[in-house]
mmCIF file of C-alpha atoms and ligand atoms in Angstrom:
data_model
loop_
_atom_site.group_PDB
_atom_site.id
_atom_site.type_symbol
_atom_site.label_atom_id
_atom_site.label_comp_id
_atom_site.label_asym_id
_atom_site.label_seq_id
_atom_site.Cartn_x
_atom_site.Cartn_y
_atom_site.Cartn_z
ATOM 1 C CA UNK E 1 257.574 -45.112 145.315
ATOM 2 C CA UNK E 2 258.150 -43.055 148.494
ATOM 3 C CA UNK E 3 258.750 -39.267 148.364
ATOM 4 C CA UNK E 4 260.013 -39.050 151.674
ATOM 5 C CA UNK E 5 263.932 -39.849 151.871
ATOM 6 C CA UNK E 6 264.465 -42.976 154.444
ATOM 7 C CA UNK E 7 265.839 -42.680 157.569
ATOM 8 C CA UNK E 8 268.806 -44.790 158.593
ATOM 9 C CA UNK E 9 270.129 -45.712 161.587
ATOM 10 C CA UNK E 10 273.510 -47.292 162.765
ATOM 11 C CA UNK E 11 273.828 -48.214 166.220
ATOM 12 C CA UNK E 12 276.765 -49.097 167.764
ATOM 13 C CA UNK E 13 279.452 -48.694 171.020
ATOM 14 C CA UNK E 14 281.284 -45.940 169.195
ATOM 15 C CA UNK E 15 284.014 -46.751 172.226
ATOM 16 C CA UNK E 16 285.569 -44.753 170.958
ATOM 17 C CA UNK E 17 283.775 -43.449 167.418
ATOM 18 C CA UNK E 18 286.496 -43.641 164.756
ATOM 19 C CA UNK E 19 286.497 -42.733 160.966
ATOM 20 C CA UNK E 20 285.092 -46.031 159.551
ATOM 21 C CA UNK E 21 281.911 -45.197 161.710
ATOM 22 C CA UNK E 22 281.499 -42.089 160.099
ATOM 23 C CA UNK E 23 282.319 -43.102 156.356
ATOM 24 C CA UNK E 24 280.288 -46.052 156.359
ATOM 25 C CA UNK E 25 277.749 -43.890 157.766
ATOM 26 C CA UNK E 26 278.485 -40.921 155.415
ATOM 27 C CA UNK E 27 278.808 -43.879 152.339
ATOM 28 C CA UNK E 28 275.136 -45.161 153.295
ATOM 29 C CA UNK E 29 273.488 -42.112 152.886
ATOM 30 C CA UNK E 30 274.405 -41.402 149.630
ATOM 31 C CA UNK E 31 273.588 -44.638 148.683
ATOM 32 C CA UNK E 32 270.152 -44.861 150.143
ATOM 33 C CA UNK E 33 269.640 -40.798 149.616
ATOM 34 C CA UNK E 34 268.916 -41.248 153.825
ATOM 35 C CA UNK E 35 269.335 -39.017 156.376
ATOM 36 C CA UNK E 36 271.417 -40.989 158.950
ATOM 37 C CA UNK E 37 271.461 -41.124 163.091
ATOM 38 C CA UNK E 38 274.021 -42.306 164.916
ATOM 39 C CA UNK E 39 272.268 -44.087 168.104
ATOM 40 C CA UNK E 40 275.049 -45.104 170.621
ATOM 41 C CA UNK E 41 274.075 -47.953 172.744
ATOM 42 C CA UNK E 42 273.414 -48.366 176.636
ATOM 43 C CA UNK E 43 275.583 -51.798 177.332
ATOM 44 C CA UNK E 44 273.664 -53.640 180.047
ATOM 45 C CA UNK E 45 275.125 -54.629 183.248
ATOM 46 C CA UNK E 46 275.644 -58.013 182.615
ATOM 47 C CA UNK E 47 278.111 -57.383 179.569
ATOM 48 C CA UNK E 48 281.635 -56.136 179.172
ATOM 49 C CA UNK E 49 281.360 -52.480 179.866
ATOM 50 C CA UNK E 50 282.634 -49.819 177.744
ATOM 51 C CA UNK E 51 286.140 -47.946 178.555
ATOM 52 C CA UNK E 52 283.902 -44.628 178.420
ATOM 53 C CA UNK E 53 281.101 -43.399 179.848
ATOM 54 C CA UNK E 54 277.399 -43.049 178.414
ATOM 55 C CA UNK E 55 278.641 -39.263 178.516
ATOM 56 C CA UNK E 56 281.711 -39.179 177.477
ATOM 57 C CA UNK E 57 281.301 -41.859 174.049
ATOM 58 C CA UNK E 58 278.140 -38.363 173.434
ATOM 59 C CA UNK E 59 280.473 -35.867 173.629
ATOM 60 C CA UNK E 60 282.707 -38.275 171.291
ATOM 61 C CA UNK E 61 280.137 -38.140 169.001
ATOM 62 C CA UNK E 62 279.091 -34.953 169.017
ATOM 63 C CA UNK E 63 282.556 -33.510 168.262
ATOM 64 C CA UNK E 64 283.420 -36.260 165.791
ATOM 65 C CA UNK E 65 279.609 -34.931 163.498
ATOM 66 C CA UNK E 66 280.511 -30.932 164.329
ATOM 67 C CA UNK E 67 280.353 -29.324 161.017
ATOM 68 C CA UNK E 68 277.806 -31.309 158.800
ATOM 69 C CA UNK E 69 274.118 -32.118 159.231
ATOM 70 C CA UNK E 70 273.349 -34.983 157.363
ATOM 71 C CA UNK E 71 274.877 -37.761 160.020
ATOM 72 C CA UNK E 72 273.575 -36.475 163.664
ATOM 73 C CA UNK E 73 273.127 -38.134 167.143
ATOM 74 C CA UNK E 74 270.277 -39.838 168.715
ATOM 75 C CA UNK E 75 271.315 -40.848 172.064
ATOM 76 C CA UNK E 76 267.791 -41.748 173.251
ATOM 77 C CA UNK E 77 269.113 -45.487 174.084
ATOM 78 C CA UNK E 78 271.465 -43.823 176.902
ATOM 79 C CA UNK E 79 268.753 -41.482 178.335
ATOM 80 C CA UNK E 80 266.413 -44.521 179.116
ATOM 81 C CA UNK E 81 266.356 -46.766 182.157
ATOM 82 C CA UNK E 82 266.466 -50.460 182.245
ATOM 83 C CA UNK E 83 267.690 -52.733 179.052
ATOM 84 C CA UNK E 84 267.795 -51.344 175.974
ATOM 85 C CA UNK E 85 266.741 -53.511 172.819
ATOM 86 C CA UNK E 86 266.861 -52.324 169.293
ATOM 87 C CA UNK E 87 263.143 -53.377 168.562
ATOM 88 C CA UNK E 88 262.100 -50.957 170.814
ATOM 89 C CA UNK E 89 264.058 -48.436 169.767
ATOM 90 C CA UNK E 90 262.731 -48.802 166.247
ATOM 91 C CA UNK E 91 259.132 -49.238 167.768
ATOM 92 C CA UNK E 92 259.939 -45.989 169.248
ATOM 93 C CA UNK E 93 260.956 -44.396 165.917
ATOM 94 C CA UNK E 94 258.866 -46.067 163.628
ATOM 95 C CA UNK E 95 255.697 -43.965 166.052
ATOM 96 C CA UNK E 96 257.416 -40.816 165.568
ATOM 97 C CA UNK E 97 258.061 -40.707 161.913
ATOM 98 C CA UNK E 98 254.763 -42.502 160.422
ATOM 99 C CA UNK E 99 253.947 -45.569 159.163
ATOM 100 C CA UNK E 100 255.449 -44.884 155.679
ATOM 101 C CA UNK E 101 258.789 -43.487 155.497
ATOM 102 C CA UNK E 102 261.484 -45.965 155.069
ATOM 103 C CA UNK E 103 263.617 -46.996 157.808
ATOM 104 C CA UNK E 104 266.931 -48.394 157.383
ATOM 105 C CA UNK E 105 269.179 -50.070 160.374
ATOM 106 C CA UNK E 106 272.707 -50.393 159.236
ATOM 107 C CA UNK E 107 274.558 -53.274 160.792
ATOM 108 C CA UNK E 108 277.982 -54.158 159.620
ATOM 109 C CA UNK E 109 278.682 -57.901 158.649
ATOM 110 C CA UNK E 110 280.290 -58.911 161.840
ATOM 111 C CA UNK E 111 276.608 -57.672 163.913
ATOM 112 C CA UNK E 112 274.544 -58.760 161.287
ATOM 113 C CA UNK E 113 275.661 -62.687 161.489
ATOM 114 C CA UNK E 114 274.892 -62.302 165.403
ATOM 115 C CA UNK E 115 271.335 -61.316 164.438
ATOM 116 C CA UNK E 116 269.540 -64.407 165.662
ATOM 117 C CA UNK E 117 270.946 -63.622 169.179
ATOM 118 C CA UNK E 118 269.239 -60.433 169.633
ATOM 119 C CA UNK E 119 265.941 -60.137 171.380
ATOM 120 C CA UNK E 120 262.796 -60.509 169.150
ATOM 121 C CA UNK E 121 265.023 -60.573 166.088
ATOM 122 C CA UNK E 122 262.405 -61.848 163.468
ATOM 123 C CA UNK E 123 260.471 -58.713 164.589
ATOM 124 C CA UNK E 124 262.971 -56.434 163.422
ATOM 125 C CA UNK E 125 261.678 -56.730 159.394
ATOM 126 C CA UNK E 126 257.688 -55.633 160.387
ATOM 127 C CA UNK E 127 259.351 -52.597 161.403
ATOM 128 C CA UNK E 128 262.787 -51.670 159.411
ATOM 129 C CA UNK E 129 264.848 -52.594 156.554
ATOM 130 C CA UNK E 130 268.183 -53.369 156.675
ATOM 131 C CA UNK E 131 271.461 -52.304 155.320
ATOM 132 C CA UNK E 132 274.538 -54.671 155.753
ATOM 133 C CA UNK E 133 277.982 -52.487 155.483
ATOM 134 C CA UNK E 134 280.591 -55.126 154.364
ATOM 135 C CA UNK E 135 283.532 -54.523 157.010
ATOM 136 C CA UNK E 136 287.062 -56.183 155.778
ATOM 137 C CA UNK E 137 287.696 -59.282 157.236
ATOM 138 C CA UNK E 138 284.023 -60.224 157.665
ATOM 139 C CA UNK E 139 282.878 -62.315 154.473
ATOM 140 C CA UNK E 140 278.948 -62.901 153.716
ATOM 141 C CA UNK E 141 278.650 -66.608 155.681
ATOM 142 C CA UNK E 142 275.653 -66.551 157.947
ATOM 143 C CA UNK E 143 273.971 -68.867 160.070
ATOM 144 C CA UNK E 144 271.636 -71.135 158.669
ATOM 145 C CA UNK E 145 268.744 -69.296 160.613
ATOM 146 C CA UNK E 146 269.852 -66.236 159.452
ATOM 147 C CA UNK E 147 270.087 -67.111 155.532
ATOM 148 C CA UNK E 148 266.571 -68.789 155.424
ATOM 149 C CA UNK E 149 265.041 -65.737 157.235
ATOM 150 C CA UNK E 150 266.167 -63.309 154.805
ATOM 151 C CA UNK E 151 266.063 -65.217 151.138
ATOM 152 C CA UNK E 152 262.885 -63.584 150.211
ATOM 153 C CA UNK E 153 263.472 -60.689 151.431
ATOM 154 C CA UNK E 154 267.212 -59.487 149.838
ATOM 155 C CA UNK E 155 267.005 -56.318 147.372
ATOM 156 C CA UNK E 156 269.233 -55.678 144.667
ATOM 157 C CA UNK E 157 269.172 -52.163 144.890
ATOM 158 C CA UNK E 158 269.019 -49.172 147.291
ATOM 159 C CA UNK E 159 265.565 -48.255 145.002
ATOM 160 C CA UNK E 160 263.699 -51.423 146.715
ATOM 161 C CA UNK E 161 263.888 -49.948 150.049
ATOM 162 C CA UNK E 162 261.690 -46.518 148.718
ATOM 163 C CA UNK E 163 258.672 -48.804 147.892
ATOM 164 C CA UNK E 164 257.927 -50.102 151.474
ATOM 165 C CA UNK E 165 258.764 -48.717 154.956
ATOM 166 C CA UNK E 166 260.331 -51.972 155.796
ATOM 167 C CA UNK E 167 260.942 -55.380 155.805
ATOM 168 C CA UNK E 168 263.788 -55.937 152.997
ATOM 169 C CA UNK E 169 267.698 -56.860 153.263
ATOM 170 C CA UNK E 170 270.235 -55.019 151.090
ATOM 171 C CA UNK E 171 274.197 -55.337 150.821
ATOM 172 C CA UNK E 172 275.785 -51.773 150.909
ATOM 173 C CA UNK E 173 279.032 -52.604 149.505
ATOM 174 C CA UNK E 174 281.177 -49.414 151.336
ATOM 175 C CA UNK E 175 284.998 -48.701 151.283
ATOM 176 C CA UNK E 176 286.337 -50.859 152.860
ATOM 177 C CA UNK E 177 288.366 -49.572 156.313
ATOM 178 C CA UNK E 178 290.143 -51.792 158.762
ATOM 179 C CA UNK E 179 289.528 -49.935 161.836
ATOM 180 C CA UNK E 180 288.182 -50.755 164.802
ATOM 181 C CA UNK E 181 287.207 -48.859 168.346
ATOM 182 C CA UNK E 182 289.360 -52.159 169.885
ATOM 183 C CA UNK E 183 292.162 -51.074 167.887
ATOM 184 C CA UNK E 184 291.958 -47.274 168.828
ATOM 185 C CA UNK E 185 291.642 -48.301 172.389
ATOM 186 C CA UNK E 186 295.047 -50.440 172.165
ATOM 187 C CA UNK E 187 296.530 -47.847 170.618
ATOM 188 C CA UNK E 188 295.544 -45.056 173.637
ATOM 189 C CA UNK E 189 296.147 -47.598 176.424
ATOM 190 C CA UNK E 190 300.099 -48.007 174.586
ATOM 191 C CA UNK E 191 300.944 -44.441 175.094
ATOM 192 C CA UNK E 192 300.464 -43.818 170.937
ATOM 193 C CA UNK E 193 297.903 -41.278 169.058
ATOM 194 C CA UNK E 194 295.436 -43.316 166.654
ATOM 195 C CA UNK E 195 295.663 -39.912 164.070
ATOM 196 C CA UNK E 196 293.838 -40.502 161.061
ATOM 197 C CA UNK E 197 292.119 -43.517 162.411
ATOM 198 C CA UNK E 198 289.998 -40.832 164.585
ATOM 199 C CA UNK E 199 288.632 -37.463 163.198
ATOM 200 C CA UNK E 200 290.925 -34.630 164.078
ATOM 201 C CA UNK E 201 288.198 -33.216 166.226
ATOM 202 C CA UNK E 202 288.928 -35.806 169.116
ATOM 203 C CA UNK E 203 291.815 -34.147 169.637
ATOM 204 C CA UNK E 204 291.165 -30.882 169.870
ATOM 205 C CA UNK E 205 289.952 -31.290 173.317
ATOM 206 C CA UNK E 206 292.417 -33.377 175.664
ATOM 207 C CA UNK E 207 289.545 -34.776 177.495
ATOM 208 C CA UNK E 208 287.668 -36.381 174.887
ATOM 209 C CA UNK E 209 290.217 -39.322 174.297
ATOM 210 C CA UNK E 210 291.255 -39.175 177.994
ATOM 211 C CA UNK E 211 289.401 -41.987 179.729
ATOM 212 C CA UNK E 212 291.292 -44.625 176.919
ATOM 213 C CA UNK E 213 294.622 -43.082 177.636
ATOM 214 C CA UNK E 214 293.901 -43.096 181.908
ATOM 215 C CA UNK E 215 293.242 -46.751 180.531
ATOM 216 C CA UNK E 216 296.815 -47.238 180.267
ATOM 217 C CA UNK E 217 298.772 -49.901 182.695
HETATM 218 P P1 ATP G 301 284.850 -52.827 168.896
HETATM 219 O O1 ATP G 301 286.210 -52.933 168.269
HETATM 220 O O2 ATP G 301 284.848 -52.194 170.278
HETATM 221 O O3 ATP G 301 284.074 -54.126 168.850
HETATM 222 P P2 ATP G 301 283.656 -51.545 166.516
HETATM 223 O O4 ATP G 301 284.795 -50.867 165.842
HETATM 224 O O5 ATP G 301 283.115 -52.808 165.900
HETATM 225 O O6 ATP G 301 283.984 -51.760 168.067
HETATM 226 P P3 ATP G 301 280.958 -50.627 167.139
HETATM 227 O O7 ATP G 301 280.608 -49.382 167.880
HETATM 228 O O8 ATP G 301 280.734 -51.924 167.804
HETATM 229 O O9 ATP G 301 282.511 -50.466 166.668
HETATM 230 O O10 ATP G 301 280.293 -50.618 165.709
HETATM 231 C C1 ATP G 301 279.049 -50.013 165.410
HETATM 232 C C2 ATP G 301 278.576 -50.520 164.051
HETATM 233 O O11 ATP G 301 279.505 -50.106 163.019
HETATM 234 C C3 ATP G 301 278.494 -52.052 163.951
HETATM 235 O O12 ATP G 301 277.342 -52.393 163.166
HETATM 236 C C4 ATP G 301 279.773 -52.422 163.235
HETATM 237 O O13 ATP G 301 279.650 -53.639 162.545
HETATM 238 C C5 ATP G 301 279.960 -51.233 162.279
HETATM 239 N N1 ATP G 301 281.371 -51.020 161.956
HETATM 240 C C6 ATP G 301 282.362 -50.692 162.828
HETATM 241 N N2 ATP G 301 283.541 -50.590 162.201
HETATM 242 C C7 ATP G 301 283.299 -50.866 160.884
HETATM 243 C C8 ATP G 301 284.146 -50.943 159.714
HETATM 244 N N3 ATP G 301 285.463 -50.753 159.799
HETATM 245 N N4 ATP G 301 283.554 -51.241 158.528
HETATM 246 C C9 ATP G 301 282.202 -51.482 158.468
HETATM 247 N N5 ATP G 301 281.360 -51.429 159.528
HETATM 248 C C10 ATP G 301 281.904 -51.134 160.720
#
């Protein structure tokens, strides 16, 4: 058994961050006894950009984790040049906190069944485990792929993912929240204040939420 509490890690838009972010997040690490690190995403060219700015979906973040320590940023995929693939972020990790602590990448259900489509996907288990959030309105069908990659390596309980750095699948069953960023955004382009969908802390500062409502027609 490891001594060392595992690391988690849920990536992610956060376009804008919104309170199922953080209490999936918050829900995980009590579950898994983790530390957990938010680690916003650089979108490449080629896809549909973000509403905000590498900057401005930070500061987002920042203000939305002011006031506890035990979710906090890592916005190292937005300070580096070029495409940015989760395998090398966790390559990147996995050097700077040892071979043998546990790392965890959270996915909700939605990313998760899009696994296969990310780059160097099988790679992801000689480096990580994983924790699927269930998120409402996403069941547990996968692709074929998907399900034959992971049968031997699903764990029944958060305690599996102590006794090895990485390689196993668990199910996080969390509360279940129907928010989305899409939603927020829709909401902020309309004219109308997503309150309670969003931590209060957004809107202490008119300029956080700005670039969605400048989004409006
Ligand atoms: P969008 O509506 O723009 O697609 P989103 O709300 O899905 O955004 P992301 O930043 O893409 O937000 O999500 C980051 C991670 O958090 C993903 O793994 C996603 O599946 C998970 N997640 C987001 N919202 C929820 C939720 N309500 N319940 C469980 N997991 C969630």
């Amino acid at each position: 058994m490891n001594e060392e509490r595992p690391l988690a890690l849920l990536g992610g838009t956060f376009d804008p961050i919104h309170n199922a972010h953080l209490r999936v997040a918050w829900e995980a690490a009590e579950q898994l006894d983790a530390d957990v690190r938010l680690l916003p995403a650089r979108v490449p060219p080629h896809r549909e950009q973000p509403v905000a700015s590498a900057q401005q979906r930070v500061a987002l973040v920042q203000a939305a984790l002011r006031g506890q320590d035990r979710l906090t940023l890592d916005a190292r995929e937005l300070q580096r040049e070029g495409p940015s693939y989760t395998i090398d972020t966790l390559i990147e990790i996995r050097a700077e906190i040892g071979e043998v602590r546990p790392l965890v990448l959270l996915i909700g259900a939605d990313a998760f069944a899009g696994l296969p489509s990310w780059h160097r996907w099988s790679e992801l288990f000689a480096h990580t485990h994983i924790g699927v959030l269930t998120r409402p309105g996403h069941g547990s069908q996968l692709p074929t792929e998907l399900r034959t990659r992971i049968a031997s390596r699903r764990a029944t309980d958060a305690r599996a993912l102590r006794e090895s750095p990485s390689g196993r699948v668990l199910w996080l069953p969390v509360t279940p929240l129907e928010i989305s960023a899409t939603q927020v955004r829709d909401l902020l382009a309309a004219g109308r204040e997503p309150r309670w969908l969003v931590p209060d802390a957004l809107f202490a500062d008119p300029a956080l939420l700005g670039p969605y409502r400048s989004a409006q027609a």
